[in-house]
mmCIF file of C-alpha atoms in Angstrom:
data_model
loop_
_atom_site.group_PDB
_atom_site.id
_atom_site.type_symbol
_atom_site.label_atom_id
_atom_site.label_comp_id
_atom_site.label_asym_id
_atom_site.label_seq_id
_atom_site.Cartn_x
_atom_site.Cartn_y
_atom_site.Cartn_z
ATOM 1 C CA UNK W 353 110.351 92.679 71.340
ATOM 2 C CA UNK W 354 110.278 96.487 72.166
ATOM 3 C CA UNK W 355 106.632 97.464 73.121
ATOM 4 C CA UNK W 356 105.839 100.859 70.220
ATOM 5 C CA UNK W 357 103.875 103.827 71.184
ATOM 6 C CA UNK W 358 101.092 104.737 68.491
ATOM 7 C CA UNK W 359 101.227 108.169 68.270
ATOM 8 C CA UNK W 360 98.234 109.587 67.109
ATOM 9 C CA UNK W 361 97.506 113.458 68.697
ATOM 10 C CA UNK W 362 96.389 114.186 71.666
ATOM 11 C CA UNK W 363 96.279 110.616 72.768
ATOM 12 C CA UNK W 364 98.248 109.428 75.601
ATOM 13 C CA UNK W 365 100.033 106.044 76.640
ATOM 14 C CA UNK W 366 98.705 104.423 73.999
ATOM 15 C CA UNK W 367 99.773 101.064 72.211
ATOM 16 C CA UNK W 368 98.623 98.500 70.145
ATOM 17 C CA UNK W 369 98.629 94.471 71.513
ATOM 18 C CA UNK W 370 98.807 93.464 67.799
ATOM 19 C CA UNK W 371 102.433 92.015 66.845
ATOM 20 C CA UNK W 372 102.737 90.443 70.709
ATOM 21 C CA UNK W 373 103.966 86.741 70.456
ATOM 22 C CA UNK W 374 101.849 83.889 71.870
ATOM 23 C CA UNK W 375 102.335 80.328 71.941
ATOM 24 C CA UNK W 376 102.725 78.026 68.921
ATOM 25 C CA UNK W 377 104.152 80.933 67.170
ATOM 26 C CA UNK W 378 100.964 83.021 66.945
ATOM 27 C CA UNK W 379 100.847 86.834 67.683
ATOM 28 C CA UNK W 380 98.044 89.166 68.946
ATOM 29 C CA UNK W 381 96.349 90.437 65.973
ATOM 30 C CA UNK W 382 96.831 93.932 65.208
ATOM 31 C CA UNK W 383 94.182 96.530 65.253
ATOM 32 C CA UNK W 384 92.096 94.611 67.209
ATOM 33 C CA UNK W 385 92.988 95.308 70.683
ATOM 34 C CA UNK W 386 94.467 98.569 72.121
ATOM 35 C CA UNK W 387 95.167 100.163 75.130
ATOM 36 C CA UNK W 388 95.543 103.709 76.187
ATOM 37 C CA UNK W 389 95.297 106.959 78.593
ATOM 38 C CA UNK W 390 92.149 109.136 78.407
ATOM 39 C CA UNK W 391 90.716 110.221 75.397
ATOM 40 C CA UNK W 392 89.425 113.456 75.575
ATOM 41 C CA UNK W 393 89.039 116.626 73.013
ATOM 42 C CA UNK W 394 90.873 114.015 70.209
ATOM 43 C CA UNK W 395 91.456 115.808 66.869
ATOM 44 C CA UNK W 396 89.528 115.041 63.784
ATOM 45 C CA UNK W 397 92.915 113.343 62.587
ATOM 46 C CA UNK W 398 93.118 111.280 65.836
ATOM 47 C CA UNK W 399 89.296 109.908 65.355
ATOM 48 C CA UNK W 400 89.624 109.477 61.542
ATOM 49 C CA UNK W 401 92.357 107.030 62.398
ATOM 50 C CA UNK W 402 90.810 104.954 64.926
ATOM 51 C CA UNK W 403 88.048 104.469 62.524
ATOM 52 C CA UNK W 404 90.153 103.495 60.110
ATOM 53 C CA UNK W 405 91.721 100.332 62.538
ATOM 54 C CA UNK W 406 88.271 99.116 62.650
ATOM 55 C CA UNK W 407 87.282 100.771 66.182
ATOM 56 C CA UNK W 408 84.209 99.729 67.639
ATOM 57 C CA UNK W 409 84.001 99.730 71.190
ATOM 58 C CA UNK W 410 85.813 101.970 73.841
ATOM 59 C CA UNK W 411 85.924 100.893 77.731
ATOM 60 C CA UNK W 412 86.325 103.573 79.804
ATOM 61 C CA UNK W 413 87.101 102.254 83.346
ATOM 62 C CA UNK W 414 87.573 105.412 85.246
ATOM 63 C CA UNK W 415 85.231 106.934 87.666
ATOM 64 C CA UNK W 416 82.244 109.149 87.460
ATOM 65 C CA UNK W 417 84.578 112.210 88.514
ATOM 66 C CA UNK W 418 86.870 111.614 86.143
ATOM 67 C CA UNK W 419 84.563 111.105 83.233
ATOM 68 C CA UNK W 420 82.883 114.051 84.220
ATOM 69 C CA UNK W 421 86.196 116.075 84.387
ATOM 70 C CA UNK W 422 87.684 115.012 80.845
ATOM 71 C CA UNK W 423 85.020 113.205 79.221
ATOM 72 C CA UNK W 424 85.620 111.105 75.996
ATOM 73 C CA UNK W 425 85.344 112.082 72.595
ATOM 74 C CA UNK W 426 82.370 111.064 71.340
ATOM 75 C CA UNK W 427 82.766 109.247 68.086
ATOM 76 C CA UNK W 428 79.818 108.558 65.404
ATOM 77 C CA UNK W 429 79.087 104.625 65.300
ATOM 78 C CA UNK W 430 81.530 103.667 68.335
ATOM 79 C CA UNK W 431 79.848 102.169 71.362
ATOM 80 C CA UNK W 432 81.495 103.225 74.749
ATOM 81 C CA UNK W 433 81.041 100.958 77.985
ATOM 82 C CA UNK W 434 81.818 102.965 81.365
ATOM 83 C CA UNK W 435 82.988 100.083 83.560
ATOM 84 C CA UNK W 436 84.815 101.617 86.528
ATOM 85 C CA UNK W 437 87.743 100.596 87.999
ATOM 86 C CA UNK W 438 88.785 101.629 91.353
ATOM 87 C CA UNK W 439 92.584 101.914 91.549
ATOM 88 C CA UNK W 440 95.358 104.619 92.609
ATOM 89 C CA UNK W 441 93.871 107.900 94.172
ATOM 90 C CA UNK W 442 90.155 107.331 92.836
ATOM 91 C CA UNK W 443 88.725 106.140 96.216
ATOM 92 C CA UNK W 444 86.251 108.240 97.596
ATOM 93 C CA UNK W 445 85.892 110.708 94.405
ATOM 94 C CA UNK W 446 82.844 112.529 93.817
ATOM 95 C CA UNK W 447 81.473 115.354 91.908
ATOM 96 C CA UNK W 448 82.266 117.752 94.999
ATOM 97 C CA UNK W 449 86.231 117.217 94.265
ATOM 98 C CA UNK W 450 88.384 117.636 91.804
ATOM 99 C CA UNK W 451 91.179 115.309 90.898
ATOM 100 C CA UNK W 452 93.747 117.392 92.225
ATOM 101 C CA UNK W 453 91.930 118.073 95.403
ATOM 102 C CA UNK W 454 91.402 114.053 95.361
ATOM 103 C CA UNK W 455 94.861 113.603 94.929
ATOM 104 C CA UNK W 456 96.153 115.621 97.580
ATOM 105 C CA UNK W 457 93.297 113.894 100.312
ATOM 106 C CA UNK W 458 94.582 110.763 98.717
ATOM 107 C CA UNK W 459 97.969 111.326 99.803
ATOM 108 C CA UNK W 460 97.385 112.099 103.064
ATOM 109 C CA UNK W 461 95.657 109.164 103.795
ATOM 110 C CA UNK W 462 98.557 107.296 102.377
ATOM 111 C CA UNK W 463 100.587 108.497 104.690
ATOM 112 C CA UNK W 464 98.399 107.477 107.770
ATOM 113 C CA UNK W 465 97.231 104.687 106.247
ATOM 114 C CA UNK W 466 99.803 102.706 104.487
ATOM 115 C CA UNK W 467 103.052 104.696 105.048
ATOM 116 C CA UNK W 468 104.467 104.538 101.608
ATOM 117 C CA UNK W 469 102.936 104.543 97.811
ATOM 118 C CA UNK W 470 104.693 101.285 97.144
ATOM 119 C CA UNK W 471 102.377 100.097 99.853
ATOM 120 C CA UNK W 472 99.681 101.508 98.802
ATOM 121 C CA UNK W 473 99.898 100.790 95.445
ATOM 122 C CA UNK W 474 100.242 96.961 96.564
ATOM 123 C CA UNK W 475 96.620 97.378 98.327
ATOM 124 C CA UNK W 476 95.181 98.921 95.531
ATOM 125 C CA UNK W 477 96.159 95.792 93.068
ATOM 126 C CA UNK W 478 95.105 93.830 95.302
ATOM 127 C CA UNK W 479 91.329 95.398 95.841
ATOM 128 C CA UNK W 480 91.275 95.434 92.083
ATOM 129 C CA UNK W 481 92.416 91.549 91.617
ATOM 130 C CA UNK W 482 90.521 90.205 94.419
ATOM 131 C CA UNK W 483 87.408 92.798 95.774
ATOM 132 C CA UNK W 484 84.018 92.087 94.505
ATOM 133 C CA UNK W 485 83.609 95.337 92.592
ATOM 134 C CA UNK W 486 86.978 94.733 90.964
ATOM 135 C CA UNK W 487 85.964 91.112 90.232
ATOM 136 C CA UNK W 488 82.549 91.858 88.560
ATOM 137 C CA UNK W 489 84.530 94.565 86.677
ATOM 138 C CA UNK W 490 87.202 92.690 85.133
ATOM 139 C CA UNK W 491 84.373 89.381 84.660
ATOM 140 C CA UNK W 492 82.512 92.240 82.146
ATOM 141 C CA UNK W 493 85.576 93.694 80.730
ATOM 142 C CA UNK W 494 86.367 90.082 79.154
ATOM 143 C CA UNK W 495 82.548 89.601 78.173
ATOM 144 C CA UNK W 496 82.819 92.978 76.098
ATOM 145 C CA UNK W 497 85.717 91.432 74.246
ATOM 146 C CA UNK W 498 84.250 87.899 73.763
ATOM 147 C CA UNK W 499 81.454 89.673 72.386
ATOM 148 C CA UNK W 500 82.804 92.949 70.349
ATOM 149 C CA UNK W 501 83.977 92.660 66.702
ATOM 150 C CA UNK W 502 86.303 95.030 65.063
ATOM 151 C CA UNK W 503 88.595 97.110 67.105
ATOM 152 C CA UNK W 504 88.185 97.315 70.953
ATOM 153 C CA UNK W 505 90.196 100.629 72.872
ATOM 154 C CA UNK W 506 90.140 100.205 76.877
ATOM 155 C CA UNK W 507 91.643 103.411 78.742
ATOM 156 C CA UNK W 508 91.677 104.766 82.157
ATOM 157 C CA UNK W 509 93.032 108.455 82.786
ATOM 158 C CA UNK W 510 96.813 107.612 82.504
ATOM 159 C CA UNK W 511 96.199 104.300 81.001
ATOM 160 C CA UNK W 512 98.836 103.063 83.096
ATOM 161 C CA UNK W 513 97.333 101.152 86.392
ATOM 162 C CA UNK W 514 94.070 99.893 86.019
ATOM 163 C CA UNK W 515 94.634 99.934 82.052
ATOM 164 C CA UNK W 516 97.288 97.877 82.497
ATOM 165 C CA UNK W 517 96.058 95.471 85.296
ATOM 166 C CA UNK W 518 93.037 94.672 82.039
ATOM 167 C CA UNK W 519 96.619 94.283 79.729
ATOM 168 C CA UNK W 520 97.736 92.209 82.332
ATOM 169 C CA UNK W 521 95.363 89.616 82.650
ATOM 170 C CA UNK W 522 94.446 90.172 79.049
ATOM 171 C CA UNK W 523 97.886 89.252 77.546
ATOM 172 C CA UNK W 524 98.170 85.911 79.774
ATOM 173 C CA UNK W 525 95.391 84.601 78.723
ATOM 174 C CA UNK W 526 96.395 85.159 74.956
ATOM 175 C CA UNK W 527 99.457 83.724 76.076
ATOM 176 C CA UNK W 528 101.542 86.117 75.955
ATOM 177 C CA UNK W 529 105.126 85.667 78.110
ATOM 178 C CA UNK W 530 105.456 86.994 81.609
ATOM 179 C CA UNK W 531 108.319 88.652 80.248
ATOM 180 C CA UNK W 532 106.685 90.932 78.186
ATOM 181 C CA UNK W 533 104.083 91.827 79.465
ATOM 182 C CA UNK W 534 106.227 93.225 82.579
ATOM 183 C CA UNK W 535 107.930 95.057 80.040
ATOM 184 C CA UNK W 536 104.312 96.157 78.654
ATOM 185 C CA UNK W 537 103.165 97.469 81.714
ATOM 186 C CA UNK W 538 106.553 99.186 82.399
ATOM 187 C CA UNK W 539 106.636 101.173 79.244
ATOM 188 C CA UNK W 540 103.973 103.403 80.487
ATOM 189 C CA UNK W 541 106.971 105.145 82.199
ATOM 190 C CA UNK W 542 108.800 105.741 78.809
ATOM 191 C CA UNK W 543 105.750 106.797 76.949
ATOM 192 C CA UNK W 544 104.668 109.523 79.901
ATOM 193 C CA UNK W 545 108.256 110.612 80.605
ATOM 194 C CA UNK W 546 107.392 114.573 78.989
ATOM 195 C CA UNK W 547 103.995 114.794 80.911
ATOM 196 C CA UNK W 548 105.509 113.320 84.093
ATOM 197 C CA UNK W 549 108.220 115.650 83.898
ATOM 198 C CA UNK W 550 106.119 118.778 84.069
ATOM 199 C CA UNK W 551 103.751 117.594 86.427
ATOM 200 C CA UNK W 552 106.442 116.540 88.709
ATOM 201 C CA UNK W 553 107.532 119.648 88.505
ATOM 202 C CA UNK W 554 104.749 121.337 88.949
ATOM 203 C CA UNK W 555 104.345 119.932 92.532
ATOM 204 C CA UNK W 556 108.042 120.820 93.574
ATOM 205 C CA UNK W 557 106.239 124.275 93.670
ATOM 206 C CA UNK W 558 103.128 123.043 95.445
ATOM 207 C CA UNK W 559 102.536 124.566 98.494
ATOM 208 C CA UNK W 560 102.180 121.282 100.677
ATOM 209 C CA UNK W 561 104.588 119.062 102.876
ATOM 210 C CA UNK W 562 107.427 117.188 101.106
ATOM 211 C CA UNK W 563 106.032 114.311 102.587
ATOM 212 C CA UNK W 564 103.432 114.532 100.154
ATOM 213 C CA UNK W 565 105.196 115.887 97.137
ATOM 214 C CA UNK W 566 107.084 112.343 97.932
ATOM 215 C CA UNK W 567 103.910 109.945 97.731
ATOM 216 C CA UNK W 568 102.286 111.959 94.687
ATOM 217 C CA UNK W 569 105.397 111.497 92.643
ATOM 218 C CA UNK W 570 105.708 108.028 93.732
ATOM 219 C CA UNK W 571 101.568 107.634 92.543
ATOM 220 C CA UNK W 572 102.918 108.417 88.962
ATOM 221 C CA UNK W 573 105.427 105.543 88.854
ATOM 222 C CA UNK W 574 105.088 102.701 86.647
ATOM 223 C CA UNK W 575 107.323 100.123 88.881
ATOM 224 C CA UNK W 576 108.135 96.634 87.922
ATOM 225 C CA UNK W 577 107.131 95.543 91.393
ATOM 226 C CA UNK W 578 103.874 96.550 91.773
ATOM 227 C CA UNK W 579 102.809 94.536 88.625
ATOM 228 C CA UNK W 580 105.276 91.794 89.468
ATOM 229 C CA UNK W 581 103.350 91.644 93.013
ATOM 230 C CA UNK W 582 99.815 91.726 91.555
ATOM 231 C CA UNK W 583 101.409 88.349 89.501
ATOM 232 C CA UNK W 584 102.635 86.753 92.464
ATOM 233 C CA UNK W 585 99.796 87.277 94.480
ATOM 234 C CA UNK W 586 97.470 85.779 91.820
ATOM 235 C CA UNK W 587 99.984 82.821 91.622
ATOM 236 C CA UNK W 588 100.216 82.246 95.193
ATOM 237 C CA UNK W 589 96.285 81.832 95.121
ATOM 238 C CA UNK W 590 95.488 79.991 92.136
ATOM 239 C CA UNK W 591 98.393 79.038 90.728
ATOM 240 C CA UNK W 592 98.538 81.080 87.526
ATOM 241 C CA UNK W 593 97.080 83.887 86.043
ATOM 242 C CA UNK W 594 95.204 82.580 83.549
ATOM 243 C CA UNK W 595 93.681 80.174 86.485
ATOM 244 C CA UNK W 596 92.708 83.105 88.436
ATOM 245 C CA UNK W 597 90.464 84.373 85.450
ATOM 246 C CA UNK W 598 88.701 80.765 85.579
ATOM 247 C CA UNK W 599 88.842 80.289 88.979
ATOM 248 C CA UNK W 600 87.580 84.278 90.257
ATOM 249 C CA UNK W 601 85.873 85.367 86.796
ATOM 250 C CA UNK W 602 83.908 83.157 85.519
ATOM 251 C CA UNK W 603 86.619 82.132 82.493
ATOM 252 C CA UNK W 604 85.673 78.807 80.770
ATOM 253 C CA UNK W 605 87.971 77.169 78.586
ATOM 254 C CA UNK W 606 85.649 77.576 75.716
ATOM 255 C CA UNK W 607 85.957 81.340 76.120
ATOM 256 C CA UNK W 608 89.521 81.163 76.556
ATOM 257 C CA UNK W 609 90.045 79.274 73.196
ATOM 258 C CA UNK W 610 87.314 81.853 71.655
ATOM 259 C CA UNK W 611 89.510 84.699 72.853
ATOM 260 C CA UNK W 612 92.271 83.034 71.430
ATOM 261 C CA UNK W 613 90.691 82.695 68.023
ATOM 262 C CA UNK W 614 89.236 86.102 67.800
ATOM 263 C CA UNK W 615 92.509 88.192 68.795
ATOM 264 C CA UNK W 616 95.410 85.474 67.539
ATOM 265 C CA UNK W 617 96.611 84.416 64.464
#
C-alpha cells in the first residue's frame, strides 16, 4: 500500500498508522495512532482537527533545546509527555546553542569522528536501540500507549529519525510487514521534499567548508539503509524485532496481545 500524508496546516511529516495491514487480515486502526514532525504555532483549523480524531496524548521526544526553540501547541484537554530521544545532531544541545549552531558543531565532529553521515547515522540508531537512555525511553514510550485511550500523536522535530525508529518498533509489534514499514520510514523523504529543498539550498550559500555542506545534507536523508541497519542489528541480537522489545524493554506477551487489541481490528 502507498503510505498518505495527512495534510493538515502547518504540520509536517505527518501520517496516520490506521489502514496498515497486520496479520490475520487485521489493519492498524485509524485515528488512533499517528506520527509526525514538530508541532508548533498549529492553526486553530489544524487543532480543531486533531480533536476531532480523538487526540489525547502527544509524545514529544525531542530535547530540551528543541522544545524550548519551537515549543508545542498547547491544546485544551490533551496531555503531552516530553520523553527525549537522543538521535541525529541533538548530542550535546543546550540552552546556550541554537540548532543551527548545534548543527554545524555536529558536523564537524562527524567528520573527525565518524567520517561520513551514513556512519554516523548508523551510531546514532544504534545508541538509540541499544543505550540505556534510549532503552528506558522507548520501554515508556510503549507504556504511554498501553495505557492512553483515544488518539496518541508522537513527533520529534522532523518526525523522521527518532519518530520513525518509535514507528519502527511500533509497527512490528502490530505486525506490520518489514516491507512496509521500510517504505514507512522512507516516505519521510517524499513528504519533506519542498522544505528539504530550500534548506538545502540555503546551505549551498553557507559560508562553511563543502565538507560540511556534504554531511548536513546527508543529516536530512531518509535512507533505506540506515533503517534497514537498525533492523539487522536488532535481528542479529535477538533474533527479531519484536524479540528485542521483550528481550531489552520489558515487552510481555500480555502487553503485546493488549497492544494488539487496542490499535488492531
Amino acid at each position: 500500500m502507498n503510505v498518505q500524508r495527512m495534510r493538515l496546516k502547518k504540520l509536517n511529516n505527518t501520517r496516520d498508522l490506521g489502514g496498515f495491514p497486520v496479520a490475520d487480515g487485521k489493519k492498524i486502526k485509524r485515528d488512533k495512532l499517528i506520527r509526525s514532525g514538530r508541532m508548533h504555532k498549529l492553526p486553530p483549523q489544524t487543532v480543531s482537527a486533531l480533536l476531532k480524531k480523538g487526540l489525547t496524548t502527544i509524545i514529544d521526544l525531542r530535547t530540551e533545546r528543541e522544545q524550548h526553540e519551537y515549543p508545542d501547541t498547547k491544546i485544551n484537554g490533551v496531555k503531552t509527555v516530553n520523553l527525549p530521544l537522543v538521535c541525529t545532531a541533538t548530542v550535546g544541545i543546550t540552552y546556550t546553542k541554537s540548532m543551527a549552531r548545534t548543527m554545524l558543531d555536529e558536523s564537524k565532529r562527524i567528520k573527525t569522528e565518524f567520517g561520513t553521515a551514513d556512519n554516523y547515522m548508523s551510531s546514532m540508531y544504534e545508541t538509540v536501540l541499544f543505550g540505556d537512555d534510549g532503552r528506558r525511553s522507548l520501554k515508556e514510550f510503549f507504556k504511554i500507549l498501553l495505557e492512553a485511550e483515544g488518539c496518541v500523536i508522537w513527533h520529534c522535530n522532523a518526525g523522521k529519525d527518532r519518530t520513525g525508529l518509535c514507528a519502527m518498533l511500533l509497527e512490528f509489534v502490530l505486525g506490520v510487514n518489514e516491507k512496509l514499514i521500510i517504505a514507512d520510514y522512507c516516505a519521510s523523504k517524499k513528504f519533506q521534499h519542498t522544505r528539504r529543498f530550500w534548506q538545502k539550498a540555503a546551505l549551498v550559500i553557507a559560508p562553511m567548508p563543502r565538507r560540511f555542506k556534504h554531511i548536513l545534507i546527508a543529516l536530512m536523508e531518509a535512507k533505506p539503509q540506515y533503517i534497514i541497519g537498525a533492523i539487522d542489528k536488532i535481528k542479529e541480537l535477538y533474533g527479531s524485532v519484536t524479540e528485542y522489545c521483550k528481550q531489552s524493554l520489558g515487552l510481555t506477551d500480555e502487553q503485546i496481545e493488549l497492544l494488539k487489541s487496542k490499535y488492531t481490528e
